[in-house]
PDB file of C-alpha atoms in Angstrom:
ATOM      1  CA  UNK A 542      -3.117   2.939  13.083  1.00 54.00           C
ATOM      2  CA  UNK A 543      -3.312  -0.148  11.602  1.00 66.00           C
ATOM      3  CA  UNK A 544      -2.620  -3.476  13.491  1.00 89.00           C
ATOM      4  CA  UNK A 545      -0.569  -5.217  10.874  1.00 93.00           C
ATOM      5  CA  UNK A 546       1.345  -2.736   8.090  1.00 94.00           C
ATOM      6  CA  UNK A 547       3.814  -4.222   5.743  1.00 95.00           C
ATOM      7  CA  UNK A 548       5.864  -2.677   3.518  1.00 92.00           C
ATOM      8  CA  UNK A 549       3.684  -0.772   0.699  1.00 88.00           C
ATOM      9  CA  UNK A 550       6.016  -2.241  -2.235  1.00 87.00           C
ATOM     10  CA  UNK A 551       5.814  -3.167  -5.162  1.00 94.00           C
ATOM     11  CA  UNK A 552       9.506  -4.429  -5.425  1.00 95.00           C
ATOM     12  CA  UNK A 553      10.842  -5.167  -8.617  1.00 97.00           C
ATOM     13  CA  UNK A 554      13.778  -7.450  -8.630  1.00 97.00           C
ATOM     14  CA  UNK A 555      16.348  -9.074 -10.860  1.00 97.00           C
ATOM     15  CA  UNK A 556      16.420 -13.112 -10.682  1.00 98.00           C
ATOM     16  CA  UNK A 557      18.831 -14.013  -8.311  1.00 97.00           C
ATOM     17  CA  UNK A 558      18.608 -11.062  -5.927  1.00 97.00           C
ATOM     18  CA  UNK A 559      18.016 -11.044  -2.181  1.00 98.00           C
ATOM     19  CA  UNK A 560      15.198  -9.166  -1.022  1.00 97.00           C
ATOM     20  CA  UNK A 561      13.512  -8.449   2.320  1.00 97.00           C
ATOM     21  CA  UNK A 562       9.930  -7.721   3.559  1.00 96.00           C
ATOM     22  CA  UNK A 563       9.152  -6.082   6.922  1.00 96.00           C
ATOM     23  CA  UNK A 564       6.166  -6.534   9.113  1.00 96.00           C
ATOM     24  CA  UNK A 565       5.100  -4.591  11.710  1.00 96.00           C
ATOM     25  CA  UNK A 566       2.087  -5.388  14.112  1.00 95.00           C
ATOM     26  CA  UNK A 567       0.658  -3.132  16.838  1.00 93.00           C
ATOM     27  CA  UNK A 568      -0.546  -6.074  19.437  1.00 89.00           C
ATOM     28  CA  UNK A 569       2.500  -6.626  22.080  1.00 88.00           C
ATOM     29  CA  UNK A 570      -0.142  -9.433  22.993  1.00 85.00           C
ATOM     30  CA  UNK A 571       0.192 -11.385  19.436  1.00 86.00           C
ATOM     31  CA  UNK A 572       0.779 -15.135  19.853  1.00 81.00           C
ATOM     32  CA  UNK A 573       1.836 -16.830  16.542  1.00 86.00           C
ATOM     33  CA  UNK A 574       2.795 -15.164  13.248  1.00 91.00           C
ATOM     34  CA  UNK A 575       2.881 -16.643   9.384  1.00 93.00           C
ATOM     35  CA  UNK A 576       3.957 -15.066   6.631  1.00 96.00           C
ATOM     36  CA  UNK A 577       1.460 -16.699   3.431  1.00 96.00           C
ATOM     37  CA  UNK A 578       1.915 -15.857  -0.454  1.00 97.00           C
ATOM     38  CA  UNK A 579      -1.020 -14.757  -2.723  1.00 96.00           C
ATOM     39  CA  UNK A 580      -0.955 -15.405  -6.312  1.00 95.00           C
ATOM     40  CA  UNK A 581      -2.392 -13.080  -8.830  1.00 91.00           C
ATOM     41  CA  UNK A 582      -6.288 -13.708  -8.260  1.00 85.00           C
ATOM     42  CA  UNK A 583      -5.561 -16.808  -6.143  1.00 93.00           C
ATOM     43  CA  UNK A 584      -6.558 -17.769  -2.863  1.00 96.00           C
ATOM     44  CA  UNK A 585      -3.603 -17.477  -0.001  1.00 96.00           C
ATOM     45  CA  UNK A 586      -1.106 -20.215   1.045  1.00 95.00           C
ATOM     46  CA  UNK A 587       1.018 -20.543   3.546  1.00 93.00           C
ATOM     47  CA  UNK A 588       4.644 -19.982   3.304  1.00 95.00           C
ATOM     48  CA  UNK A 589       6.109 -20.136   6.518  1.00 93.00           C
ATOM     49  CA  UNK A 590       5.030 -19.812  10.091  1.00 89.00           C
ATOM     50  CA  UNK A 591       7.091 -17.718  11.974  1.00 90.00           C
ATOM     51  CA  UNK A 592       8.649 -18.584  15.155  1.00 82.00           C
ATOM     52  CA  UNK A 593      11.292 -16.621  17.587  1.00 83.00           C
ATOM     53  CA  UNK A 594      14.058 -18.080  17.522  1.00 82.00           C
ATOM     54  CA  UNK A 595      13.880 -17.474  13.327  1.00 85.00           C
ATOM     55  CA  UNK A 596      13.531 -20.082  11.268  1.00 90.00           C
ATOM     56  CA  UNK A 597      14.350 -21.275   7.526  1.00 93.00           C
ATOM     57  CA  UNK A 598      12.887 -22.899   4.405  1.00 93.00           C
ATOM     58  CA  UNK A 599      15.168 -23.574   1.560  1.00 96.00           C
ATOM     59  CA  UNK A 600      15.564 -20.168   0.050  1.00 97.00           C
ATOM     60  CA  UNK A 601      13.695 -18.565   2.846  1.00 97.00           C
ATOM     61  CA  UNK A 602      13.762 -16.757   6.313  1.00 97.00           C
ATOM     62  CA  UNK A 603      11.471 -15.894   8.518  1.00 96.00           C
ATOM     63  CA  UNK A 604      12.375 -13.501  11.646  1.00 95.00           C
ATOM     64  CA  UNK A 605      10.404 -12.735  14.813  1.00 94.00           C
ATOM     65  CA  UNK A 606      11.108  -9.682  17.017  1.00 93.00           C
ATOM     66  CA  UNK A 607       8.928  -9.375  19.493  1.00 92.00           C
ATOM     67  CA  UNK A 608      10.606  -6.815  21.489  1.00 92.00           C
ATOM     68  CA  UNK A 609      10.197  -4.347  18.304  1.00 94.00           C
ATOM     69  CA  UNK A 610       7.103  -5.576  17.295  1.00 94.00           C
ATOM     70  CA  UNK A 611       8.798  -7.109  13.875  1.00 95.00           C
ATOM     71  CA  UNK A 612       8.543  -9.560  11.060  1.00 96.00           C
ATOM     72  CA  UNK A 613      11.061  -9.933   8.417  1.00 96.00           C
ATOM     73  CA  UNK A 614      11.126 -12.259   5.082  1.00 97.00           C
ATOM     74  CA  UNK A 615      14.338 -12.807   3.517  1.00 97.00           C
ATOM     75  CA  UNK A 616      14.241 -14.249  -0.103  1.00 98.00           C
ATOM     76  CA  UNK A 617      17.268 -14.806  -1.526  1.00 98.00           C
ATOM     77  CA  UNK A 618      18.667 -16.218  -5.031  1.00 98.00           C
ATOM     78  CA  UNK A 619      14.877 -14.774  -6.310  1.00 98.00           C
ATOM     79  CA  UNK A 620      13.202 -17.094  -8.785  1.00 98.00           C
ATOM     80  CA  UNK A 621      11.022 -16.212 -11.396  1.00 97.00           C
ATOM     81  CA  UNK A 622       8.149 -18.362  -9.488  1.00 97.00           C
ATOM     82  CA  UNK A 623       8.813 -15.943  -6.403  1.00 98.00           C
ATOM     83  CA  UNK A 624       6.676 -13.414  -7.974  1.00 98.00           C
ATOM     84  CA  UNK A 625       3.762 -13.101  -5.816  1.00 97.00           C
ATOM     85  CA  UNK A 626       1.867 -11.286  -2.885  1.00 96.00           C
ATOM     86  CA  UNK A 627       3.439 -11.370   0.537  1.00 97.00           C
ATOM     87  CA  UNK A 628       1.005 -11.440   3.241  1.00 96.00           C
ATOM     88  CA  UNK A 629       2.063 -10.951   6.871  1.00 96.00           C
ATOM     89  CA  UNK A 630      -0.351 -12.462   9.280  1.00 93.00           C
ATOM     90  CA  UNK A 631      -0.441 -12.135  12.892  1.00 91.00           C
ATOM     91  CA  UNK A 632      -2.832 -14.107  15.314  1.00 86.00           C
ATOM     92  CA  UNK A 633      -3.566 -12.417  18.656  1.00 79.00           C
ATOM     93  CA  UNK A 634      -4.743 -15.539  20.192  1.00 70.00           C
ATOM     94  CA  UNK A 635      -3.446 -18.310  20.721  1.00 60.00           C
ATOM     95  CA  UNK A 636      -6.080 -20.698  20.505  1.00 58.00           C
ATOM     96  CA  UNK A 637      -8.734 -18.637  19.638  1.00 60.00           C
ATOM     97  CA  UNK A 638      -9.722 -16.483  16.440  1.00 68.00           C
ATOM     98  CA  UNK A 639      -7.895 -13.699  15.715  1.00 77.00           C
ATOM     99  CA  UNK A 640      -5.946 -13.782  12.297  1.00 87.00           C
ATOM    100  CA  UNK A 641      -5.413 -10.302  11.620  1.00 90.00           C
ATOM    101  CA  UNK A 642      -3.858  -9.608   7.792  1.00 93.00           C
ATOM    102  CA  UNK A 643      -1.501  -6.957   6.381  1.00 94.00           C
ATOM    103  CA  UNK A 644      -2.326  -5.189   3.295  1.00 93.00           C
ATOM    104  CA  UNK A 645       0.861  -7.070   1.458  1.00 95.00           C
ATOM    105  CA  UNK A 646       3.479  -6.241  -0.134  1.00 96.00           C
ATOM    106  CA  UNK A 647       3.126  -7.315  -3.874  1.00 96.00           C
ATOM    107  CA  UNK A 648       7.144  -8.770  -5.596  1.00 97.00           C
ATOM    108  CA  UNK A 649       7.796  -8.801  -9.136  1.00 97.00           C
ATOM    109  CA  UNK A 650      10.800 -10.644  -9.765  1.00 98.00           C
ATOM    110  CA  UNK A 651      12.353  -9.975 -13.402  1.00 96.00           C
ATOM    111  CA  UNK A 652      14.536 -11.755 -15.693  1.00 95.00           C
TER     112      UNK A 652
ATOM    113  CA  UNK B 660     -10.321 -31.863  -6.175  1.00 64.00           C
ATOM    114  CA  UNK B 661     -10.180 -28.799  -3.813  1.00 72.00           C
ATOM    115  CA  UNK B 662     -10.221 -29.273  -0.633  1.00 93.00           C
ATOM    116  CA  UNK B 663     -12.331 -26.025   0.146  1.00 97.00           C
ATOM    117  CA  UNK B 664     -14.817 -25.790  -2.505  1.00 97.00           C
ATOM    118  CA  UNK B 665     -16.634 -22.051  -3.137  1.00 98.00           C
ATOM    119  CA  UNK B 666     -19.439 -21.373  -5.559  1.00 97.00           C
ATOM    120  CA  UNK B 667     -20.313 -19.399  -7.360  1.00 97.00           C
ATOM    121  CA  UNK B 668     -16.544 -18.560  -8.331  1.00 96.00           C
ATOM    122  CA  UNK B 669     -18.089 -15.253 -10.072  1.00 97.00           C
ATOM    123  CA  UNK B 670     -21.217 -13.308  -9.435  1.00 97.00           C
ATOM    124  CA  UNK B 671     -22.105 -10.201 -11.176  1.00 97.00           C
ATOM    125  CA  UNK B 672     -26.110  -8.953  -9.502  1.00 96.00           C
ATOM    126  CA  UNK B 673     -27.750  -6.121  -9.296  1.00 96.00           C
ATOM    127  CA  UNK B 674     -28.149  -3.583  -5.295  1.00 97.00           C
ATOM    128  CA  UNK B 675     -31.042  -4.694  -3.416  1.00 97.00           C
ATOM    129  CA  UNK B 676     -30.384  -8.454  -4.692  1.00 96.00           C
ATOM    130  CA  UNK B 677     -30.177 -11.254  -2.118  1.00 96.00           C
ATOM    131  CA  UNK B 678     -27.066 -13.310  -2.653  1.00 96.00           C
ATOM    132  CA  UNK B 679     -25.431 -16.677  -1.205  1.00 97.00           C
ATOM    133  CA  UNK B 680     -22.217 -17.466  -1.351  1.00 98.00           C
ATOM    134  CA  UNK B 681     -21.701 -21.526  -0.571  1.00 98.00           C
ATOM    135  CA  UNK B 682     -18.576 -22.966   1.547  1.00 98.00           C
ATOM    136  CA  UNK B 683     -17.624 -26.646   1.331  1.00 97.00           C
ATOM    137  CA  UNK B 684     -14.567 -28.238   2.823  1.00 96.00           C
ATOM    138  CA  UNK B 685     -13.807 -31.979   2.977  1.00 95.00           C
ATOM    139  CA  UNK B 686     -10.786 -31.150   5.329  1.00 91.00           C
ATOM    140  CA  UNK B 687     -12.816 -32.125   8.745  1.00 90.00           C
ATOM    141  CA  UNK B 688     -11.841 -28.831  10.054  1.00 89.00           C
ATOM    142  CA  UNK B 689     -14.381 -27.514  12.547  1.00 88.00           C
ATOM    143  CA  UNK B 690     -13.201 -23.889  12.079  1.00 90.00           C
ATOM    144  CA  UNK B 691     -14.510 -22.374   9.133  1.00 94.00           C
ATOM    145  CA  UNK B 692     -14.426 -18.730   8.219  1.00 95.00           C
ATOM    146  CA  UNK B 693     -15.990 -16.110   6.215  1.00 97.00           C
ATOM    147  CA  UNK B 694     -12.911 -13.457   5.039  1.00 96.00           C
ATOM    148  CA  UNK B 695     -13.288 -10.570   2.014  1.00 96.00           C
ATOM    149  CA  UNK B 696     -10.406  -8.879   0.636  1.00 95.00           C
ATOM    150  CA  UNK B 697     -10.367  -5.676  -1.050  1.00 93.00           C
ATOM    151  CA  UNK B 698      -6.804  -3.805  -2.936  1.00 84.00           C
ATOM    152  CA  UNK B 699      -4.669  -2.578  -0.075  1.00 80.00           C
ATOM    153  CA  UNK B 700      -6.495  -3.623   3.186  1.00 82.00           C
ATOM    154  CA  UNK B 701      -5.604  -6.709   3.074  1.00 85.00           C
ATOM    155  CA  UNK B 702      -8.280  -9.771   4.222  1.00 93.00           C
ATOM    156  CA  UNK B 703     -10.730  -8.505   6.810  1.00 94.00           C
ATOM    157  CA  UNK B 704     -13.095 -10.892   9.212  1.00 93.00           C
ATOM    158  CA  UNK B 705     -16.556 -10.919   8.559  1.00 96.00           C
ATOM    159  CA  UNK B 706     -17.791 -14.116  10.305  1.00 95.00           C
ATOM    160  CA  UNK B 707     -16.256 -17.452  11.801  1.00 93.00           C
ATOM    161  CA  UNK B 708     -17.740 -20.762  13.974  1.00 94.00           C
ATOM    162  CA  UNK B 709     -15.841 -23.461  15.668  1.00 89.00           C
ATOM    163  CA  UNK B 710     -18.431 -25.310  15.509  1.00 89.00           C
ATOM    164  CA  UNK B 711     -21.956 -26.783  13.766  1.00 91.00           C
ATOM    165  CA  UNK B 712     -24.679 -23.885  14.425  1.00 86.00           C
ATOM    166  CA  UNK B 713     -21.968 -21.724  16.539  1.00 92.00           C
ATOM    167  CA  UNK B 714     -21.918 -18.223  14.616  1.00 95.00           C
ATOM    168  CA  UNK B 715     -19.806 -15.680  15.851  1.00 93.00           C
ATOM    169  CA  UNK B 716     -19.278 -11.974  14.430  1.00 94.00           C
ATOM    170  CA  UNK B 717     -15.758 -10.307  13.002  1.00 91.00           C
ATOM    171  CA  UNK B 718     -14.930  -7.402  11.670  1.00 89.00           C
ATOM    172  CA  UNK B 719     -16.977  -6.364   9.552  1.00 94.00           C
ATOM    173  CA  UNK B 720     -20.267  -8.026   9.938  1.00 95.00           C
ATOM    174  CA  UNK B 721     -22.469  -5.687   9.316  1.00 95.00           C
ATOM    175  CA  UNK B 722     -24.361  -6.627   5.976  1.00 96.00           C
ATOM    176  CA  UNK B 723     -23.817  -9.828   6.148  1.00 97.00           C
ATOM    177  CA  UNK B 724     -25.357 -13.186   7.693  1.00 97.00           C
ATOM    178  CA  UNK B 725     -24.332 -16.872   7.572  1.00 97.00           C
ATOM    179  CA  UNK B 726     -25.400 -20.234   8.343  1.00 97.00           C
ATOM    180  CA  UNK B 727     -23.476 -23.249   9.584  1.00 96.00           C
ATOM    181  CA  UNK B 728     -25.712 -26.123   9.195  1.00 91.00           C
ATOM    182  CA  UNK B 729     -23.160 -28.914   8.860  1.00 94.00           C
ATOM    183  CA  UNK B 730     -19.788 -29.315   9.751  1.00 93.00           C
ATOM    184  CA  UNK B 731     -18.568 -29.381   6.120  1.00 95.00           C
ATOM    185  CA  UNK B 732     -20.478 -26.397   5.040  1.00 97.00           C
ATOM    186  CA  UNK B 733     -20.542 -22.012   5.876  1.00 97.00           C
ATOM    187  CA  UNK B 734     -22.571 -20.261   3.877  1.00 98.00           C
ATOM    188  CA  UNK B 735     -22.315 -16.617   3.646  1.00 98.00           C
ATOM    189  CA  UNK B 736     -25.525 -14.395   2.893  1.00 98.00           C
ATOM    190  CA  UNK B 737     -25.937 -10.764   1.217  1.00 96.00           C
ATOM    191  CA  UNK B 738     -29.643 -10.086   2.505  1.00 92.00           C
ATOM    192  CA  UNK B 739     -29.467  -6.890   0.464  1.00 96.00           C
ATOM    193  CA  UNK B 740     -26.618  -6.386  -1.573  1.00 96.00           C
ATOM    194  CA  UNK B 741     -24.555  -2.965  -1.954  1.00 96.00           C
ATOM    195  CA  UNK B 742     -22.006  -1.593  -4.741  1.00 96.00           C
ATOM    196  CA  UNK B 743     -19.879  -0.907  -1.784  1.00 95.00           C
ATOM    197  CA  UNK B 744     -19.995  -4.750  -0.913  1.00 97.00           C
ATOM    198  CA  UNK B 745     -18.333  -5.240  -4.270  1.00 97.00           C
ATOM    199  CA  UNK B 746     -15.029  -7.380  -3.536  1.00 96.00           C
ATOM    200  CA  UNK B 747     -13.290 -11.219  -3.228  1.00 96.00           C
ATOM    201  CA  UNK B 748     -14.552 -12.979  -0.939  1.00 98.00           C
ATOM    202  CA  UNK B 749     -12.773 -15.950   0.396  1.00 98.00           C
ATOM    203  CA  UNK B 750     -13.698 -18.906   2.772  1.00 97.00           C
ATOM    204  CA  UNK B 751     -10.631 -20.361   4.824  1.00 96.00           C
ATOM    205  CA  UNK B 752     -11.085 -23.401   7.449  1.00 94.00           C
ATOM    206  CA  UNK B 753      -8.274 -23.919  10.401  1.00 88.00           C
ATOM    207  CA  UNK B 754      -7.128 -27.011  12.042  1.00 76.00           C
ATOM    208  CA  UNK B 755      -7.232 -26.558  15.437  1.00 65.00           C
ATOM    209  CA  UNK B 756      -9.440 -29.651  17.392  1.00 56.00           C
ATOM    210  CA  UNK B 757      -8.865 -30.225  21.212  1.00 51.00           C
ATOM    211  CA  UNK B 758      -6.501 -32.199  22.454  1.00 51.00           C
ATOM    212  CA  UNK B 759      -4.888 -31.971  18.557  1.00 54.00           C
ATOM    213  CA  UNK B 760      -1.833 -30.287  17.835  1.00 54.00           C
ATOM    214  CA  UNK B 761      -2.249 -26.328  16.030  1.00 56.00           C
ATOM    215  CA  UNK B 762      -0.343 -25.279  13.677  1.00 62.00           C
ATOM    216  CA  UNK B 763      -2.436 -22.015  12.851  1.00 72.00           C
ATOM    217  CA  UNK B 764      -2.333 -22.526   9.025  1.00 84.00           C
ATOM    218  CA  UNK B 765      -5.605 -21.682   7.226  1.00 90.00           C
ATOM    219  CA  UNK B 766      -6.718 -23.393   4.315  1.00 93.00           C
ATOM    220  CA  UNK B 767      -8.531 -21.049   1.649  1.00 96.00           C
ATOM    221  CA  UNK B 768     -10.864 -21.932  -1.088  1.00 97.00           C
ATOM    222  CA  UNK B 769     -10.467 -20.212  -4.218  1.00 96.00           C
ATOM    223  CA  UNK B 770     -12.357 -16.954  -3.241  1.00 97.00           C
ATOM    224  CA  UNK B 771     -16.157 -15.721  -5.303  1.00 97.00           C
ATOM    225  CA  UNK B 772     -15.397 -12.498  -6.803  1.00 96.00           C
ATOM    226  CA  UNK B 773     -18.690 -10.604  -6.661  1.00 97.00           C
ATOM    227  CA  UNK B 774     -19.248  -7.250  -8.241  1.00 97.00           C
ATOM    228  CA  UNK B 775     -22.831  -5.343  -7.108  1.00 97.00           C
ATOM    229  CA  UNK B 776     -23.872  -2.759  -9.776  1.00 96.00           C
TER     230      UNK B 776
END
C-alpha cells in the first residue's frame, strides 16, 4: 500500500467551479502535512501547509483529519492559472526527514 | 536569480556513463536534499544531509552517491548510469536550524531532466 495516495485525476473543470482533492496517508504517526502545486515541467511550490484545525488562503482550503487519516483541498471560483499538479505531502517527523509525496492529482481547469 | 541553482538542466548520456548532477542554494539552508520524480509515483528520496559532510541514505539510494562539501552545495553522482535511472531529478533545501522556527516548506531548484540511452 502506498503511504501517501491522492486522488488519480485528471479533473477537468469549467472556470469558476469548486473542486476538491483528497489525500490519504497510511502513517497514524505523521506530524505536519502541505499540500504544494507542480507546474507542467516545473519544480514544486508550496501552496499551503496544512494544519488541524483547517485553514484558508484566499480561494483555498486546506483540511486535516487525523482521525481518518485525511487531507482535503478545496478550490473554489477555479481560475484559469489553477491548472496545475496537486501534490499532497506528508512529513512523518517532526523535526527530522521524512517528506513522503503522493503521486498527484493533475487539474485542468477550462474556459 | 534562483535561489536553488541545478546544472545541467538537461542531460542526455549514454549506460555505463558516469554523471554529476550539481546543487547550489544561496538560501543558508543546512538541509539539502537529493529527490527524483518519475509519472505517477510521485517524488521519491534518494539522499539528504543536515549538515556539511553529513550524508544520509533515502529511499532509493541504491545507484547513486553524493557529496556535501560545502554548505551551499549537494552534488548528486551516477557512478554508472542505467536506462532505468532515466527521470527528473530535483534538489530541494528545508529551513529548519535549531533554536529557529520550522515551517517544513522545501525549496526546489528547477529539477535536471536526464534521459540514459
Amino acid at each position: 500500500r502506498k503511504e501517501v495516495e491522492q486522488d488519480p485525476g485528471p479533473f477537468n473543470v469549467p472556470e469558476g467551479a469548486t473542486v476538491a482533492f483528497n489525500c490519504t496517508y497510511s502513517n497514524s504517526a505523521s506530524q505536519s502535512f502541505f499540500w504544494y502545486r507542480q507546474d507542467c515541467r516545473k519544480e514544486p511550490k508550496l501552496l499551503m501547509s496544512v494544519y488541524s484545525s483547517g485553514n484558508e488562503d484566499g480561494r483555498f482550503t486546506a483540511q486535516l483529519n487525523r482521525a481518518s487519516q485525511y487531507i482535503s483541498l478545496l478550490i473554489r471560483d477555479s481560475k484559469l492559472s489553477d491548472s496545475a499538479t496537486y501534490l499532497c505531502v506528508v512529513n512523518e517527523q517532526e523535526y527530522g526527514q521524512n517528506f513522503v509525496f503522493g503521486p498527484g492529482t493533475r487539474l485542468s481547469v477550462l474556459p | 536569480d534562483a535561489d536553488v541553482t541545478q546544472t545541467p538542466r538537461n542531460r542526455i548520456t549514454k549506460t555505463g556513463k558516469r554523471i554529476m548532477l550539481e546543487c547550489s542554494q544561496t538560501k543558508g539552508h543546512d538541509r539539502m536534499y537529493w529527490y527524483r520524480q518519475d509519472p505517477g509515483l510521485g517524488l521519491r528520496l534518494i539522499y539528504y544531509s543536515f549538515d556539511v559532510k553529513d550524508i544520509n541514505k533515502g529511499e532509493i539510494s541504491d545507484g547513486y552517491s553524493v557529496s556535501r562539501q560545502a554548505q551551499a552545495k549537494f552534488s548528486l553522482s551516477l557512478e554508472s548510469a542505467i536506462p532505468n535511472q532515466t527521470a527528473l531529478y530535483f534538489c530541494a533545501t528545508s529551513d529548519l536550524n535549531v533554536g529557529q522556527s520550522y515551517t517544513g516548506e522545501l525549496f526546489f531548484g528547477e529539477g535536471s531532466r536526464l534521459t540514459v540511452l
